[in-house]
Amino acid sequence: TPLHRGIHNVGDAGVQGARPTSGVAAKSDASVVAAGVGHLLNDRAPGRPSWVNTCYSIARPTDGFCVSLVYTLGEDGKVA
């Protein structure tokens, strides 16, 4: 749910909610905003967005792992 109609922001100016603030999440956020603005400029509804995030970790010098999550808007308009 937008705080102010017609204003779009990304990055530190955004209300992140449950989403993380990693570089991968920021790139995903930028893609969602750009797609939404593109739809609005072409008189189309932006649809329901979803975001992704991947966190990479090193467990020891020869091993690592990653965790990926997809975030969507719930019926209440909050990120789930």
Short mmCIF file of N, CA, C and O in Angstrom, two decimals:
data_model
loop_
_atom_site.label_atom_id
_atom_site.label_comp_id
_atom_site.label_asym_id
_atom_site.label_seq_id
_atom_site.Cartn_x
_atom_site.Cartn_y
_atom_site.Cartn_z
N THR A 1 0.86 -1.18 0.00
CA THR A 1 0.00 0.00 0.00
C THR A 1 0.89 1.23 0.00
O THR A 1 1.72 1.37 0.89
N PRO A 2 0.76 2.11 -0.96
CA PRO A 2 1.63 3.27 -1.02
C PRO A 2 1.32 4.27 0.09
O PRO A 2 0.17 4.45 0.49
N LEU A 3 2.37 4.93 0.58
CA LEU A 3 2.19 5.99 1.56
C LEU A 3 1.70 7.26 0.87
O LEU A 3 0.89 8.00 1.40
N HIS A 4 2.23 7.51 -0.34
CA HIS A 4 1.86 8.68 -1.13
C HIS A 4 1.72 8.26 -2.58
O HIS A 4 2.70 7.83 -3.20
N ARG A 5 0.55 8.37 -3.14
CA ARG A 5 0.32 7.96 -4.53
C ARG A 5 1.18 8.77 -5.48
O ARG A 5 1.36 9.97 -5.31
N GLY A 6 1.72 8.09 -6.50
CA GLY A 6 2.51 8.75 -7.53
C GLY A 6 3.96 8.99 -7.15
O GLY A 6 4.72 9.53 -7.93
N ILE A 7 4.36 8.58 -5.96
CA ILE A 7 5.76 8.73 -5.53
C ILE A 7 6.34 7.33 -5.39
O ILE A 7 5.78 6.47 -4.70
N HIS A 8 7.47 7.10 -6.05
CA HIS A 8 8.12 5.78 -6.03
C HIS A 8 9.55 5.97 -5.54
O HIS A 8 10.24 6.88 -5.96
N ASN A 9 9.98 5.10 -4.65
CA ASN A 9 11.35 5.21 -4.17
C ASN A 9 11.95 3.82 -4.02
O ASN A 9 11.25 2.82 -4.02
N VAL A 10 13.25 3.82 -3.87
CA VAL A 10 13.97 2.56 -3.76
C VAL A 10 15.17 2.77 -2.85
O VAL A 10 15.63 3.90 -2.67
N GLY A 11 15.64 1.71 -2.25
CA GLY A 11 16.83 1.81 -1.41
C GLY A 11 16.52 2.30 -0.01
O GLY A 11 15.47 2.00 0.55
N ASP A 12 17.43 3.08 0.56
CA ASP A 12 17.30 3.54 1.95
C ASP A 12 16.06 4.39 2.19
O ASP A 12 15.60 4.52 3.31
N ALA A 13 15.51 5.00 1.14
CA ALA A 13 14.32 5.83 1.29
C ALA A 13 13.05 4.99 1.38
O ALA A 13 12.00 5.49 1.74
N GLY A 14 13.15 3.71 1.05
CA GLY A 14 11.98 2.85 1.04
C GLY A 14 11.62 2.33 2.41
O GLY A 14 12.43 2.32 3.33
N VAL A 15 10.39 1.89 2.55
CA VAL A 15 9.94 1.23 3.78
C VAL A 15 10.14 -0.27 3.53
O VAL A 15 9.38 -0.89 2.80
N GLN A 16 11.17 -0.83 4.11
CA GLN A 16 11.56 -2.19 3.81
C GLN A 16 10.66 -3.24 4.43
O GLN A 16 10.51 -4.33 3.89
N GLY A 17 10.09 -2.98 5.57
CA GLY A 17 9.26 -3.99 6.23
C GLY A 17 10.08 -5.23 6.55
O GLY A 17 11.18 -5.13 7.07
N ALA A 18 9.56 -6.39 6.21
CA ALA A 18 10.22 -7.66 6.56
C ALA A 18 11.37 -8.01 5.62
O ALA A 18 12.09 -8.96 5.85
N ARG A 19 11.55 -7.23 4.56
CA ARG A 19 12.59 -7.57 3.60
C ARG A 19 13.97 -7.16 4.12
O ARG A 19 14.12 -6.16 4.79
N PRO A 20 15.01 -7.93 3.79
CA PRO A 20 16.37 -7.59 4.22
C PRO A 20 16.92 -6.41 3.43
O PRO A 20 16.34 -5.97 2.44
N THR A 21 18.05 -5.90 3.87
CA THR A 21 18.66 -4.73 3.24
C THR A 21 19.99 -5.08 2.58
O THR A 21 20.93 -4.29 2.62
N SER A 22 20.08 -6.24 1.97
CA SER A 22 21.32 -6.65 1.30
C SER A 22 21.38 -6.07 -0.11
O SER A 22 20.40 -5.53 -0.63
N GLY A 23 22.52 -6.21 -0.75
CA GLY A 23 22.67 -5.75 -2.13
C GLY A 23 21.77 -6.50 -3.09
O GLY A 23 21.21 -5.92 -4.02
N VAL A 24 21.60 -7.80 -2.89
CA VAL A 24 20.72 -8.60 -3.75
C VAL A 24 19.28 -8.11 -3.60
O VAL A 24 18.56 -7.94 -4.59
N ALA A 25 18.85 -7.85 -2.37
CA ALA A 25 17.50 -7.36 -2.13
C ALA A 25 17.31 -5.97 -2.73
O ALA A 25 16.25 -5.67 -3.28
N ALA A 26 18.33 -5.12 -2.66
CA ALA A 26 18.24 -3.77 -3.23
C ALA A 26 18.08 -3.83 -4.75
O ALA A 26 17.30 -3.08 -5.34
N LYS A 27 18.80 -4.74 -5.41
CA LYS A 27 18.67 -4.88 -6.86
C LYS A 27 17.26 -5.38 -7.21
O LYS A 27 16.63 -4.91 -8.15
N SER A 28 16.75 -6.31 -6.43
CA SER A 28 15.41 -6.82 -6.64
C SER A 28 14.38 -5.69 -6.44
O SER A 28 13.44 -5.56 -7.21
N ASP A 29 14.59 -4.88 -5.41
CA ASP A 29 13.70 -3.75 -5.14
C ASP A 29 13.70 -2.78 -6.31
O ASP A 29 12.64 -2.32 -6.75
N ALA A 30 14.87 -2.48 -6.85
CA ALA A 30 14.96 -1.57 -7.99
C ALA A 30 14.22 -2.13 -9.20
O ALA A 30 13.53 -1.39 -9.92
N SER A 31 14.31 -3.43 -9.43
CA SER A 31 13.62 -4.05 -10.55
C SER A 31 12.11 -3.97 -10.39
O SER A 31 11.38 -3.71 -11.35
N VAL A 32 11.63 -4.18 -9.16
CA VAL A 32 10.19 -4.11 -8.89
C VAL A 32 9.68 -2.69 -9.11
O VAL A 32 8.64 -2.48 -9.74
N VAL A 33 10.42 -1.70 -8.61
CA VAL A 33 10.01 -0.31 -8.78
C VAL A 33 10.01 0.08 -10.26
O VAL A 33 9.06 0.68 -10.77
N ALA A 34 11.07 -0.28 -10.98
CA ALA A 34 11.15 0.06 -12.41
C ALA A 34 10.01 -0.59 -13.19
O ALA A 34 9.39 0.06 -14.05
N ALA A 35 9.71 -1.85 -12.91
CA ALA A 35 8.62 -2.53 -13.61
C ALA A 35 7.28 -1.86 -13.29
O ALA A 35 6.45 -1.65 -14.17
N GLY A 36 7.08 -1.52 -12.03
CA GLY A 36 5.83 -0.88 -11.62
C GLY A 36 5.64 0.48 -12.28
O GLY A 36 4.55 0.80 -12.78
N VAL A 37 6.70 1.28 -12.31
CA VAL A 37 6.62 2.59 -12.96
C VAL A 37 6.37 2.42 -14.46
O VAL A 37 5.57 3.14 -15.05
N GLY A 38 7.04 1.45 -15.08
CA GLY A 38 6.83 1.19 -16.50
C GLY A 38 5.39 0.84 -16.81
O GLY A 38 4.81 1.33 -17.78
N HIS A 39 4.80 0.01 -15.96
CA HIS A 39 3.39 -0.34 -16.14
C HIS A 39 2.50 0.90 -16.00
O HIS A 39 1.59 1.11 -16.80
N LEU A 40 2.74 1.70 -14.98
CA LEU A 40 1.92 2.88 -14.75
C LEU A 40 2.03 3.88 -15.91
O LEU A 40 1.04 4.49 -16.30
N LEU A 41 3.24 4.04 -16.45
CA LEU A 41 3.43 4.96 -17.57
C LEU A 41 2.70 4.49 -18.82
O LEU A 41 2.41 5.28 -19.71
N ASN A 42 2.42 3.20 -18.90
CA ASN A 42 1.69 2.64 -20.03
C ASN A 42 0.23 2.34 -19.68
O ASN A 42 -0.42 1.52 -20.33
N ASP A 43 -0.26 3.01 -18.64
CA ASP A 43 -1.66 2.88 -18.21
C ASP A 43 -2.08 1.44 -17.92
O ASP A 43 -3.19 1.03 -18.23
N ARG A 44 -1.16 0.69 -17.32
CA ARG A 44 -1.47 -0.68 -16.90
C ARG A 44 -1.28 -0.79 -15.39
O ARG A 44 -0.44 -0.11 -14.81
N ALA A 45 -2.04 -1.66 -14.78
CA ALA A 45 -1.87 -1.90 -13.34
C ALA A 45 -0.53 -2.60 -13.11
O ALA A 45 -0.16 -3.50 -13.87
N PRO A 46 0.21 -2.20 -12.08
CA PRO A 46 1.52 -2.80 -11.85
C PRO A 46 1.49 -4.25 -11.40
O PRO A 46 2.49 -4.94 -11.47
N GLY A 47 0.37 -4.74 -10.93
CA GLY A 47 0.31 -6.13 -10.49
C GLY A 47 0.90 -6.32 -9.10
O GLY A 47 1.32 -5.37 -8.44
N ARG A 48 0.94 -7.55 -8.66
CA ARG A 48 1.47 -7.87 -7.33
C ARG A 48 2.96 -8.15 -7.42
O ARG A 48 3.38 -9.09 -8.09
N PRO A 49 3.78 -7.36 -6.74
CA PRO A 49 5.23 -7.55 -6.82
C PRO A 49 5.72 -8.72 -5.97
O PRO A 49 5.05 -9.17 -5.05
N SER A 50 6.91 -9.18 -6.31
CA SER A 50 7.63 -10.11 -5.46
C SER A 50 9.11 -9.76 -5.53
O SER A 50 9.57 -9.21 -6.52
N TRP A 51 9.81 -10.03 -4.45
CA TRP A 51 11.23 -9.69 -4.35
C TRP A 51 12.00 -10.94 -3.99
O TRP A 51 11.47 -11.87 -3.42
N VAL A 52 13.28 -10.95 -4.32
CA VAL A 52 14.14 -12.08 -3.96
C VAL A 52 15.33 -11.57 -3.15
O VAL A 52 15.71 -10.40 -3.22
N ASN A 53 15.89 -12.45 -2.37
CA ASN A 53 17.13 -12.16 -1.66
C ASN A 53 17.93 -13.45 -1.53
O ASN A 53 17.36 -14.53 -1.36
N THR A 54 19.21 -13.33 -1.66
CA THR A 54 20.12 -14.46 -1.45
C THR A 54 21.24 -14.01 -0.53
O THR A 54 21.82 -12.95 -0.72
N CYS A 55 21.49 -14.79 0.49
CA CYS A 55 22.57 -14.51 1.44
C CYS A 55 23.62 -15.60 1.30
O CYS A 55 23.32 -16.78 1.41
N TYR A 56 24.85 -15.18 1.02
CA TYR A 56 25.96 -16.12 0.87
C TYR A 56 26.81 -16.08 2.14
O TYR A 56 27.11 -15.01 2.66
N SER A 57 27.20 -17.25 2.64
CA SER A 57 28.01 -17.34 3.85
C SER A 57 29.13 -18.35 3.65
O SER A 57 28.96 -19.36 2.96
N ILE A 58 30.25 -18.07 4.27
CA ILE A 58 31.39 -19.00 4.26
C ILE A 58 31.39 -19.72 5.60
O ILE A 58 31.44 -19.10 6.66
N ALA A 59 31.30 -21.05 5.54
CA ALA A 59 31.27 -21.85 6.76
C ALA A 59 32.68 -22.16 7.26
O ALA A 59 32.93 -22.18 8.45
N ARG A 60 33.58 -22.39 6.33
CA ARG A 60 34.99 -22.60 6.62
C ARG A 60 35.75 -22.35 5.32
O ARG A 60 35.12 -22.15 4.28
N PRO A 61 37.05 -22.36 5.30
CA PRO A 61 37.80 -21.96 4.09
C PRO A 61 37.42 -22.72 2.82
O PRO A 61 37.54 -22.18 1.72
N THR A 62 36.94 -23.95 2.94
CA THR A 62 36.62 -24.72 1.73
C THR A 62 35.12 -24.94 1.51
O THR A 62 34.74 -25.61 0.57
N ASP A 63 34.29 -24.40 2.40
CA ASP A 63 32.85 -24.63 2.30
C ASP A 63 32.05 -23.35 2.50
O ASP A 63 32.41 -22.50 3.31
N GLY A 64 30.98 -23.26 1.77
CA GLY A 64 30.06 -22.14 1.92
C GLY A 64 28.66 -22.59 1.62
O GLY A 64 28.42 -23.72 1.20
N PHE A 65 27.71 -21.71 1.83
CA PHE A 65 26.31 -22.03 1.54
C PHE A 65 25.56 -20.74 1.26
O PHE A 65 26.06 -19.65 1.51
N CYS A 66 24.37 -20.90 0.73
CA CYS A 66 23.54 -19.73 0.50
C CYS A 66 22.09 -20.05 0.87
O CYS A 66 21.68 -21.21 0.85
N VAL A 67 21.37 -19.01 1.21
CA VAL A 67 19.95 -19.12 1.53
C VAL A 67 19.22 -18.11 0.64
O VAL A 67 19.59 -16.94 0.60
N SER A 68 18.23 -18.57 -0.09
CA SER A 68 17.45 -17.70 -0.96
C SER A 68 16.00 -17.68 -0.51
O SER A 68 15.45 -18.73 -0.14
N LEU A 69 15.40 -16.50 -0.54
CA LEU A 69 14.00 -16.35 -0.16
C LEU A 69 13.28 -15.49 -1.18
O LEU A 69 13.88 -14.63 -1.83
N VAL A 70 11.98 -15.72 -1.33
CA VAL A 70 11.12 -14.89 -2.17
C VAL A 70 10.10 -14.24 -1.26
O VAL A 70 9.49 -14.91 -0.42
N TYR A 71 9.94 -12.93 -1.40
CA TYR A 71 8.99 -12.16 -0.59
C TYR A 71 7.85 -11.69 -1.49
O TYR A 71 8.08 -11.27 -2.61
N THR A 72 6.63 -11.77 -0.99
CA THR A 72 5.46 -11.31 -1.75
C THR A 72 4.59 -10.44 -0.84
O THR A 72 4.80 -10.39 0.37
N LEU A 73 3.62 -9.78 -1.44
CA LEU A 73 2.66 -9.01 -0.66
C LEU A 73 1.51 -9.91 -0.24
O LEU A 73 0.92 -10.61 -1.06
N GLY A 74 1.20 -9.87 1.05
CA GLY A 74 0.04 -10.60 1.54
C GLY A 74 -1.24 -9.84 1.23
O GLY A 74 -1.21 -8.72 0.70
N GLU A 75 -2.35 -10.44 1.53
CA GLU A 75 -3.64 -9.80 1.29
C GLU A 75 -3.78 -8.49 2.07
O GLU A 75 -4.52 -7.59 1.66
N ASP A 76 -3.04 -8.38 3.18
CA ASP A 76 -3.10 -7.16 4.00
C ASP A 76 -2.19 -6.06 3.48
O ASP A 76 -2.09 -4.99 4.07
N GLY A 77 -1.47 -6.32 2.36
CA GLY A 77 -0.57 -5.32 1.79
C GLY A 77 0.79 -5.29 2.43
O GLY A 77 1.62 -4.45 2.11
N LYS A 78 1.08 -6.23 3.34
CA LYS A 78 2.38 -6.30 3.99
C LYS A 78 3.21 -7.39 3.36
O LYS A 78 2.69 -8.38 2.85
N VAL A 79 4.52 -7.21 3.43
CA VAL A 79 5.43 -8.20 2.87
C VAL A 79 5.43 -9.44 3.72
O VAL A 79 5.53 -9.39 4.94
N ALA A 80 5.27 -10.59 3.05
CA ALA A 80 5.24 -11.88 3.77
C ALA A 80 6.34 -12.78 3.24
O ALA A 80 6.76 -12.70 2.13
#
